[in-house]
Coordinates of N, CA and C in Angstrom, one line a residue:
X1 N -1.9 3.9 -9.0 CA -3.3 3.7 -9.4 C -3.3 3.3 -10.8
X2 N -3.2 2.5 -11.2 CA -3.4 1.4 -12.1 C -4.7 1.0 -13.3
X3 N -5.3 1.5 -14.5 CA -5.8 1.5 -14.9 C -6.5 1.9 -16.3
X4 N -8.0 2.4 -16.4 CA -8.3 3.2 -17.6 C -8.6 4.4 -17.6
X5 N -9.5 5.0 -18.4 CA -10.0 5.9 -18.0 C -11.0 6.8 -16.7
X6 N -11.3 5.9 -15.9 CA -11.6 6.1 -14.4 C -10.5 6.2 -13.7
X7 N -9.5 5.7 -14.0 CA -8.3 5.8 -13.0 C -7.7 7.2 -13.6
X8 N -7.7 7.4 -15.0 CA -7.2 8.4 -15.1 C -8.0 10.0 -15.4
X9 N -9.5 9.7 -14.7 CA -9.9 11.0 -14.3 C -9.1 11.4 -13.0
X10 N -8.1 11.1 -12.2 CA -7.2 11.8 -10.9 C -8.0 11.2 -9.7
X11 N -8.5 9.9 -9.2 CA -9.2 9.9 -7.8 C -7.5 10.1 -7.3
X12 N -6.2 9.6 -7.9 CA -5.1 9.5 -7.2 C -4.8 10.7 -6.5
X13 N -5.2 11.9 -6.9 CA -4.6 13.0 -6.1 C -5.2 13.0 -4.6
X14 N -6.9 13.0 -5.0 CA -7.3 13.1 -3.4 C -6.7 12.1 -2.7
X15 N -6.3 10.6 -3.3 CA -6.1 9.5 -2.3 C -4.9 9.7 -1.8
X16 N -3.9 10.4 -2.2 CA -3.1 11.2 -2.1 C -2.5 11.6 -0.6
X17 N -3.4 13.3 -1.2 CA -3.9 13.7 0.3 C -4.6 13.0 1.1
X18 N -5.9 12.4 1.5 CA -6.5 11.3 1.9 C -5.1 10.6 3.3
X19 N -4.5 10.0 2.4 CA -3.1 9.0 3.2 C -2.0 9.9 3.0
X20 N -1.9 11.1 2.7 CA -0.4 11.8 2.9 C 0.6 10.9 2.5
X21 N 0.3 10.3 1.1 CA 1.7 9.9 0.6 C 1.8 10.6 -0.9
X22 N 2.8 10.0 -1.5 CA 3.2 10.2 -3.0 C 2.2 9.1 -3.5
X23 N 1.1 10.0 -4.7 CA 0.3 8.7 -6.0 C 0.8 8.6 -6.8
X24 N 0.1 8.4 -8.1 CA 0.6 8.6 -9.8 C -0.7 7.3 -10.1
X25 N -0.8 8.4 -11.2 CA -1.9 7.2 -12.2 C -1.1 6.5 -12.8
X26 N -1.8 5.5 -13.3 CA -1.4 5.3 -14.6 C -2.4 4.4 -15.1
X27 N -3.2 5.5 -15.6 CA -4.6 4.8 -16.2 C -4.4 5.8 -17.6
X28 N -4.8 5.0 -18.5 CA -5.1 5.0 -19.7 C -6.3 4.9 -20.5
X29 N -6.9 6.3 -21.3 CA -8.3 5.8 -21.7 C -8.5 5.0 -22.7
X30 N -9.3 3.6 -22.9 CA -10.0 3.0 -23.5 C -9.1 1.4 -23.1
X31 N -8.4 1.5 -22.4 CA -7.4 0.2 -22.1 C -8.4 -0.8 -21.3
X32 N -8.0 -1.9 -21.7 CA -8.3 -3.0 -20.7 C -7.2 -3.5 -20.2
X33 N -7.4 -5.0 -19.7 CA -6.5 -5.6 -18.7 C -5.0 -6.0 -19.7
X34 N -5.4 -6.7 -21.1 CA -4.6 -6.4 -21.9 C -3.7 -5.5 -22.7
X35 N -4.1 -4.6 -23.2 CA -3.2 -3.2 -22.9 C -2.7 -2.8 -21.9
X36 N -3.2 -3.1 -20.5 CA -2.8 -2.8 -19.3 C -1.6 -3.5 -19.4
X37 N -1.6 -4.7 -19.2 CA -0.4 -5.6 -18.7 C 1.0 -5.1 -20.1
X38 N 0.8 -5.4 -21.2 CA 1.6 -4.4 -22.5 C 2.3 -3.4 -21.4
X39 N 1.9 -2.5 -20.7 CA 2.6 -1.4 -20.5 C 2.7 -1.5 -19.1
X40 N 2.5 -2.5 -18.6 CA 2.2 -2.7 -16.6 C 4.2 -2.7 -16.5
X41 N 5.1 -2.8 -16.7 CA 6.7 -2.7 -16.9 C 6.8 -1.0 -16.5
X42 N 6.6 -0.3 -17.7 CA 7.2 0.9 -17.8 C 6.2 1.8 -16.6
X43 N 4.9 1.6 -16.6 CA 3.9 2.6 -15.9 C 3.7 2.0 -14.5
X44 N 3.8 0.8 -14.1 CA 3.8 0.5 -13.0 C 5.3 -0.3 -12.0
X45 N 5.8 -1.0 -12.6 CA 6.8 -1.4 -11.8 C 7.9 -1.0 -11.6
X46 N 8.2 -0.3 -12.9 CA 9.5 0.8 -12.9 C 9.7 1.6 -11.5
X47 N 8.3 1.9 -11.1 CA 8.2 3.3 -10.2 C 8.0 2.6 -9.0
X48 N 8.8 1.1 -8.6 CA 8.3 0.6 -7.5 C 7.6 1.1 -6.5
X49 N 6.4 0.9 -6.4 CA 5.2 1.6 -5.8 C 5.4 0.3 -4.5
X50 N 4.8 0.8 -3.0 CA 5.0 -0.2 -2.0 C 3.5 -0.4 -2.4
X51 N 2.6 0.0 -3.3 CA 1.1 -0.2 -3.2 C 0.4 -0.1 -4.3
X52 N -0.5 -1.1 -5.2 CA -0.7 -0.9 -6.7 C -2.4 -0.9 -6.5
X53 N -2.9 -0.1 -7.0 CA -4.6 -0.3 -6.8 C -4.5 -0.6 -8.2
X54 N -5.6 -1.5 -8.8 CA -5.7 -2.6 -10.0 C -7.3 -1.9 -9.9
X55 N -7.7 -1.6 -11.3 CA -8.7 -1.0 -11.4 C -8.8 -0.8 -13.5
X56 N -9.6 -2.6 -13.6 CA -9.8 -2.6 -15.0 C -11.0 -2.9 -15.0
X57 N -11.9 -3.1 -16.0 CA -13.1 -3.8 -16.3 C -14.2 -3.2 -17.4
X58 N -14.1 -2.1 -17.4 CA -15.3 -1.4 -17.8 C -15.0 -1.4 -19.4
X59 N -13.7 -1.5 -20.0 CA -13.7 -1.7 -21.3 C -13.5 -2.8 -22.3
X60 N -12.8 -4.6 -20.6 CA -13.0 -5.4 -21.2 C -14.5 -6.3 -21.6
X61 N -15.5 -5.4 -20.8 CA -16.8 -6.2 -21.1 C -16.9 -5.6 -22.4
X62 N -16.4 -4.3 -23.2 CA -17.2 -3.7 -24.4 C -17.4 -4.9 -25.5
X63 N -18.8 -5.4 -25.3 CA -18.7 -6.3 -26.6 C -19.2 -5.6 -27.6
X64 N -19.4 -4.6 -27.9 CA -19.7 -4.1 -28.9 C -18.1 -3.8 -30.2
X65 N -17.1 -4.1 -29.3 CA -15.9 -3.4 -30.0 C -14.7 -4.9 -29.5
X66 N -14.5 -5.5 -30.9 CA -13.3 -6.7 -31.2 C -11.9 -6.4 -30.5
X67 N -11.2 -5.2 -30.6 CA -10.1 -4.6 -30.5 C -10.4 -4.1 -28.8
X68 N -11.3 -3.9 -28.3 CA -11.7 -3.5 -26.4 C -11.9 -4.9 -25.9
X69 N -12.9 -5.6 -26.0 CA -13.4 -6.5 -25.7 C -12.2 -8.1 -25.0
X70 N -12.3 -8.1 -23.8 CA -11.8 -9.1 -23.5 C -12.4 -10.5 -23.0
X71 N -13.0 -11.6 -23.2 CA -13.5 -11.9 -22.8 C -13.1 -12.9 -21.2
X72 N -14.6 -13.2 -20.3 CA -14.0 -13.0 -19.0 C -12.9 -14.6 -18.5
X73 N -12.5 -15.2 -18.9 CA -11.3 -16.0 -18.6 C -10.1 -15.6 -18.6
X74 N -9.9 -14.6 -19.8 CA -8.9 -13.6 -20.2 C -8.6 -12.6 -19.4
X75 N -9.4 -12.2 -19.3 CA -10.0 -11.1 -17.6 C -9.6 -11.6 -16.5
X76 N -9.7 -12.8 -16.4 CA -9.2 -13.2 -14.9 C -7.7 -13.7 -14.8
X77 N -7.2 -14.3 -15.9 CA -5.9 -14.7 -16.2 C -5.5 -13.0 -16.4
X78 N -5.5 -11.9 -16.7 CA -4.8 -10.9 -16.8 C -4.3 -10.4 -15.7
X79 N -5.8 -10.6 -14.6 CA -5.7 -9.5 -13.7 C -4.8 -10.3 -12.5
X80 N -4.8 -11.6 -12.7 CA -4.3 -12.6 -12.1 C -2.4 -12.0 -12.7
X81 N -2.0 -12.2 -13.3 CA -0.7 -12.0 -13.7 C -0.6 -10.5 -13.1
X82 N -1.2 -9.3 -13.7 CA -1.2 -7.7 -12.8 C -0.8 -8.4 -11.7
X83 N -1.4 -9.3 -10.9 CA -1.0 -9.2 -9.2 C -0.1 -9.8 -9.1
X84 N 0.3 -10.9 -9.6 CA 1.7 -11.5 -9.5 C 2.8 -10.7 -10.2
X85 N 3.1 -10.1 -11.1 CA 3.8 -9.3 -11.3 C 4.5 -8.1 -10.2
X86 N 3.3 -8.2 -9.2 CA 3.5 -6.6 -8.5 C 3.4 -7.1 -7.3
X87 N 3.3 -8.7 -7.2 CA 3.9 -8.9 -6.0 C 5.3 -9.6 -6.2
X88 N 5.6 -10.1 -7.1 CA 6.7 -10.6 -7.6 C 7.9 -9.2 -7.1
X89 N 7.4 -7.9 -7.8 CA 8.4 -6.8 -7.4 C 8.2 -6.2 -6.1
X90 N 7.3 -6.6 -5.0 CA 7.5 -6.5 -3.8 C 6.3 -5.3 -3.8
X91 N 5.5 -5.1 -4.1 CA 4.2 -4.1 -4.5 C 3.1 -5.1 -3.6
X92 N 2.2 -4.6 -2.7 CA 0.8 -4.5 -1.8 C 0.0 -4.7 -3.3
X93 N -1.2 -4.7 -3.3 CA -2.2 -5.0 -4.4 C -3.6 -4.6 -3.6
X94 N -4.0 -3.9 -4.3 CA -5.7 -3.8 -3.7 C -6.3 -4.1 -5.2
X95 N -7.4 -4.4 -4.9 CA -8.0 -4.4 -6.4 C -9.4 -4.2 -6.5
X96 N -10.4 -3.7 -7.5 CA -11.4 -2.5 -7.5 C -12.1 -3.6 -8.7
X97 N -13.9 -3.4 -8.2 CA -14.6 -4.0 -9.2 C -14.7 -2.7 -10.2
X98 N -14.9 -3.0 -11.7 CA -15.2 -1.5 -12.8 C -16.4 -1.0 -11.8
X99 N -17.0 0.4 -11.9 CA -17.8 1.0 -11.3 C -19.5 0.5 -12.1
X100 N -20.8 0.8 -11.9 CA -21.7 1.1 -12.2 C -21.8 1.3 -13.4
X101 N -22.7 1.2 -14.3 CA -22.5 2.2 -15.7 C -24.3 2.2 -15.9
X102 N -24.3 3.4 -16.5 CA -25.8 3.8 -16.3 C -26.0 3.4 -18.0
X103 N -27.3 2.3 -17.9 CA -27.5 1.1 -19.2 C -28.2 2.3 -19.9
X104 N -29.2 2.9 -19.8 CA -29.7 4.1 -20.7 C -28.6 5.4 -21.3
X105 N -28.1 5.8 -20.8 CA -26.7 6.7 -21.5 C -26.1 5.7 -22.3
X106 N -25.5 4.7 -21.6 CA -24.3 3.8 -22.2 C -24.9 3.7 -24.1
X107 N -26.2 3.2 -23.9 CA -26.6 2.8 -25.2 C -26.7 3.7 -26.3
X108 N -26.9 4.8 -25.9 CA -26.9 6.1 -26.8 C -25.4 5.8 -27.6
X109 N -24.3 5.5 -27.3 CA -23.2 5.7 -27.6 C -23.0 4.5 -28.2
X110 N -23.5 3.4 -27.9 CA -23.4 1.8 -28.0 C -24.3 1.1 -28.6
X111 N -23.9 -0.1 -29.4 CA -24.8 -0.7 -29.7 C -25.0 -1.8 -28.8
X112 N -26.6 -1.6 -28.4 CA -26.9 -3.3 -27.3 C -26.8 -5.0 -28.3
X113 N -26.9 -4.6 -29.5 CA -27.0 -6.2 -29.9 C -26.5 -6.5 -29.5
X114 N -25.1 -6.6 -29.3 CA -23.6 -7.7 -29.3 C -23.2 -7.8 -27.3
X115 N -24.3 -6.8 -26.7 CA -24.5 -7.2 -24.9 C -25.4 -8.0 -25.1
X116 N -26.8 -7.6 -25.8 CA -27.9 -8.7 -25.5 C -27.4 -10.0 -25.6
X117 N -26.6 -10.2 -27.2 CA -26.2 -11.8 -26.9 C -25.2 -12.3 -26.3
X118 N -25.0 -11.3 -25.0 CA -24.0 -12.4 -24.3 C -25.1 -12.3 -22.7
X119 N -26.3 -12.1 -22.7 CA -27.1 -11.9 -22.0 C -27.4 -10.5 -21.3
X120 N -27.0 -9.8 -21.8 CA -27.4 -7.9 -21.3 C -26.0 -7.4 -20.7
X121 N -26.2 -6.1 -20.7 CA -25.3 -5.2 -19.8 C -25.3 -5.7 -18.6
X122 N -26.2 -5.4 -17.8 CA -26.4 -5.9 -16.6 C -25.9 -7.3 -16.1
X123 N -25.8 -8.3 -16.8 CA -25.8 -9.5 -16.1 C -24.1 -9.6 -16.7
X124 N -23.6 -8.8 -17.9 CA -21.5 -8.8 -18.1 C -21.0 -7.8 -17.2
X125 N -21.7 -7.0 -16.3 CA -21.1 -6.0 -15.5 C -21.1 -7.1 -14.1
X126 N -22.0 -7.4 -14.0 CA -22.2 -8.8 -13.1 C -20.9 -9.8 -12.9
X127 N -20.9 -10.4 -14.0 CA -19.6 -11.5 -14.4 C -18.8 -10.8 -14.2
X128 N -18.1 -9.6 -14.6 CA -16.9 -8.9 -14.7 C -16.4 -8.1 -13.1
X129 N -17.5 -7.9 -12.6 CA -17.8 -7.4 -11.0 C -17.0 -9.2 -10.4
X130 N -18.0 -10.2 -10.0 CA -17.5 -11.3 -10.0 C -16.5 -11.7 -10.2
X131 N -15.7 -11.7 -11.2 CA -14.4 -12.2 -11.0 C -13.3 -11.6 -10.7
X132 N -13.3 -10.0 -10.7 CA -12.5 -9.4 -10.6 C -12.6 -9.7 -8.5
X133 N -13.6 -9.8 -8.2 CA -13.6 -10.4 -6.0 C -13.2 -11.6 -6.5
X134 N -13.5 -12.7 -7.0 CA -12.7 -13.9 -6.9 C -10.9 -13.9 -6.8
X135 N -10.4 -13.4 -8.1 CA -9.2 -12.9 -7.9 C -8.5 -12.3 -6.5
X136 N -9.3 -11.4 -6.3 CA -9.0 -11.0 -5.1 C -9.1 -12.1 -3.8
X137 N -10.0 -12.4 -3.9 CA -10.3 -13.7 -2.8 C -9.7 -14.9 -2.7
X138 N -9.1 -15.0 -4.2 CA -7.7 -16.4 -4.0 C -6.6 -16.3 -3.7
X139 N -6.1 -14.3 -4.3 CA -5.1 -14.1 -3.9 C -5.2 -13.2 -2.0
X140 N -6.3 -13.4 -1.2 CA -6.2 -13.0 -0.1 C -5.5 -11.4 0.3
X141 N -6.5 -10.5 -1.1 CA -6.1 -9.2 -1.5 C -7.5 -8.5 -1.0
X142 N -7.2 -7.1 -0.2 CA -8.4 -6.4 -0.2 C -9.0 -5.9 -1.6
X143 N -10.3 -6.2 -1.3 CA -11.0 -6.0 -2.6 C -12.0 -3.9 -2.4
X144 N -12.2 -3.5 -3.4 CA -13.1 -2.1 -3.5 C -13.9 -2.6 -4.1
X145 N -14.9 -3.0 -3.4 CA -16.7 -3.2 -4.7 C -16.7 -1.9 -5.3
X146 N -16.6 -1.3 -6.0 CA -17.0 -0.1 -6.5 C -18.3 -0.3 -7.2
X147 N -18.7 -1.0 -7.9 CA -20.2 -1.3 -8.4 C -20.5 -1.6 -7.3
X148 N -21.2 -1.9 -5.7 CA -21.8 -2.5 -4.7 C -21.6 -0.6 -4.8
X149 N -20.4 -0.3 -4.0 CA -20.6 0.9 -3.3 C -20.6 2.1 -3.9
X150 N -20.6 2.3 -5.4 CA -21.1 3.3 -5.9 C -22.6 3.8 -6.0
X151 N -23.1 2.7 -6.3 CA -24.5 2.2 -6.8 C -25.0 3.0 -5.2
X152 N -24.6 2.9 -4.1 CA -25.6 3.7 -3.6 C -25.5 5.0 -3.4
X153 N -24.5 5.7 -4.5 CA -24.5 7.0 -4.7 C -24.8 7.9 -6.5
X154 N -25.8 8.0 -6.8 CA -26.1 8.3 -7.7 C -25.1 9.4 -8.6
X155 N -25.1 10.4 -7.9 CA -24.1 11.6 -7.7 C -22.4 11.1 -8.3
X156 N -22.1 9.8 -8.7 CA -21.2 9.6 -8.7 C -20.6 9.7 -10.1
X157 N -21.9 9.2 -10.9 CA -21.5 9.1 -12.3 C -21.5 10.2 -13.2
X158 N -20.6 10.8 -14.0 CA -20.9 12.0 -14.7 C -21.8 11.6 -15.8
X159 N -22.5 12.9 -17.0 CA -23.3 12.5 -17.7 C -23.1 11.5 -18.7
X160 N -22.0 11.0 -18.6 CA -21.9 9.9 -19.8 C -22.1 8.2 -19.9
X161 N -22.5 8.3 -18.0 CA -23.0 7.0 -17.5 C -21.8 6.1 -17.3
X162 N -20.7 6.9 -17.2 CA -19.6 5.7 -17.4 C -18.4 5.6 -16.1
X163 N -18.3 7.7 -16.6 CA -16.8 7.8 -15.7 C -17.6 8.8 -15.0
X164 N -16.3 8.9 -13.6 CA -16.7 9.3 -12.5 C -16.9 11.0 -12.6
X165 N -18.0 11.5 -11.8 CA -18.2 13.2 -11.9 C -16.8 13.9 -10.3
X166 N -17.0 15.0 -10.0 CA -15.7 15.3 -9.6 C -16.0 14.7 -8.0
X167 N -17.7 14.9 -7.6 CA -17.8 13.7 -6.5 C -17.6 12.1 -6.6
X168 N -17.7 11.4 -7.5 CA -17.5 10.3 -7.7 C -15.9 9.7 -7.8
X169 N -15.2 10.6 -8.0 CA -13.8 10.7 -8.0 C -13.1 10.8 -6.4
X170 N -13.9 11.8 -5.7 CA -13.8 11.8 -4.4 C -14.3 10.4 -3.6
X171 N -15.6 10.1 -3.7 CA -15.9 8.4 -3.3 C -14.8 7.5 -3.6
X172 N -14.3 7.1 -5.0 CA -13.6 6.1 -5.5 C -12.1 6.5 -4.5
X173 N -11.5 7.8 -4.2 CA -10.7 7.8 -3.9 C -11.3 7.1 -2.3
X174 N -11.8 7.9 -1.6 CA -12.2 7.8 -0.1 C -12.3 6.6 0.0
X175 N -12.8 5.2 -0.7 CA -13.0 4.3 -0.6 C -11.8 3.2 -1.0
X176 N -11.0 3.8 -1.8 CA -9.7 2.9 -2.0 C -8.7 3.4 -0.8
X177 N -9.2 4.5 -0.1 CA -8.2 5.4 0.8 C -8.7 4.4 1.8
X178 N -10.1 3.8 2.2 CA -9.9 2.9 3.8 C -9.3 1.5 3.3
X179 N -9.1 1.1 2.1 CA -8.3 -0.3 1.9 C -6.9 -0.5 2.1
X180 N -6.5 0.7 1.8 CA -4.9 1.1 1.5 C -4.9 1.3 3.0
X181 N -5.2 2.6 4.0 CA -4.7 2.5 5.5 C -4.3 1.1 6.0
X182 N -4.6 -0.4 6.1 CA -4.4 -0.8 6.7 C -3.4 -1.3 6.1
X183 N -3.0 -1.6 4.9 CA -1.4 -1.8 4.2 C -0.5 -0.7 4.0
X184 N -0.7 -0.1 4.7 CA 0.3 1.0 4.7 C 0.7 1.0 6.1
X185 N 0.2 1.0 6.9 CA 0.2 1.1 8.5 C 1.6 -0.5 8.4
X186 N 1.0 -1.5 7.9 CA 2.0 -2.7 8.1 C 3.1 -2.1 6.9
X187 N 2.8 -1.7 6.1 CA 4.5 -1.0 5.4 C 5.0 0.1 6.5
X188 N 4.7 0.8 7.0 CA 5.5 1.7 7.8 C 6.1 0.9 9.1
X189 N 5.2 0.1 9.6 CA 5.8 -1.1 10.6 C 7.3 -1.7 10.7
X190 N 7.6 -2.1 8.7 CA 8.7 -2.8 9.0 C 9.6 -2.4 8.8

């Protein structure tokens, strides 16, 4: 499990149990897809995994912050390389839109100017939602909407609007747990 700070609140253990195999995070808090890939060697391919869940986004939209902020071409060239890299080393790929983020909390912590001029929260969670299923859909990879399928669970987000509460952790697993059965089932196959 592959990622930031949502990957590294633990959905890996339940998905774990879930599919009765060995996980491991390796999510990092405040990382995007670039940071990510920097350390994608040591945290992910080392440990050839037969299965990589790819789970970035929430900190490349932060336009409020130069040093987080990815913008989304970069985004898709990044997450595009993640998958080639991990198929290159013989690694399955699932890949997860960033979750939900609740616009009223977020801004307590944040400044909206530098969202409004790239047209709001809402419409870069949008973009970033978007290309992270394109990716997926060129490279003929099961995709996790997590923003579609979070969103109709309230319960999911802890108070900070961002990262997942310990039910939200259990969804994100459960939900990466029905993508993975069916590539697992063809890994045990051959």
């Amino acid at each position: 499990c592959f990622g930031d700070s949502i990957t590294k609140r633990g959905y890996h253990e339940e998905l774990g149990t879930l599919l009765e195999i060995e996980t491991f995070h390796a999510g990092v808090a405040g990382h995007n897809t670039k940071q990510g890939l920097r350390r994608m060697e040591k945290d992910v391919i080392e440990k050839k995994p037969a299965l990589v869940v790819i789970l970035f986004g929430t900190n490349d939209l932060r336009a409020d912050s130069e040093r987080a902020h990815v913008p989304l071409k970069d985004y898709r060239k990044n997450l595009q390389e993640m998958v080639k890299r991990c198929e290159d080393a013989g690694s399955k790929v699932i890949i997860c839109t960033l979750p939900p983020i609740t616009e009223a909390v977020y801004f307590t912590r944040h400044e909206p100017k530098e969202y409004d001029a790239k047209g709001g929260l809402t419409k870069m969670i949008q973009e970033y939602r978007k290309t992270a299923t394109e990716v997926a859909q060129k490279n003929k990879l099961p995709l996790v909407d997590l923003n579609k399928l979070l969103s109709a669970h309230p319960e999911w987000v802890s108070k900070d609007g961002v990262h997942p509460s310990p039910a939200g952790v259990s969804l994100i697993a459960k939900y990466v747990a029905e993508a993975a059965r069916p590539l697992l089932v063809e890994e045990k196959a051959k």
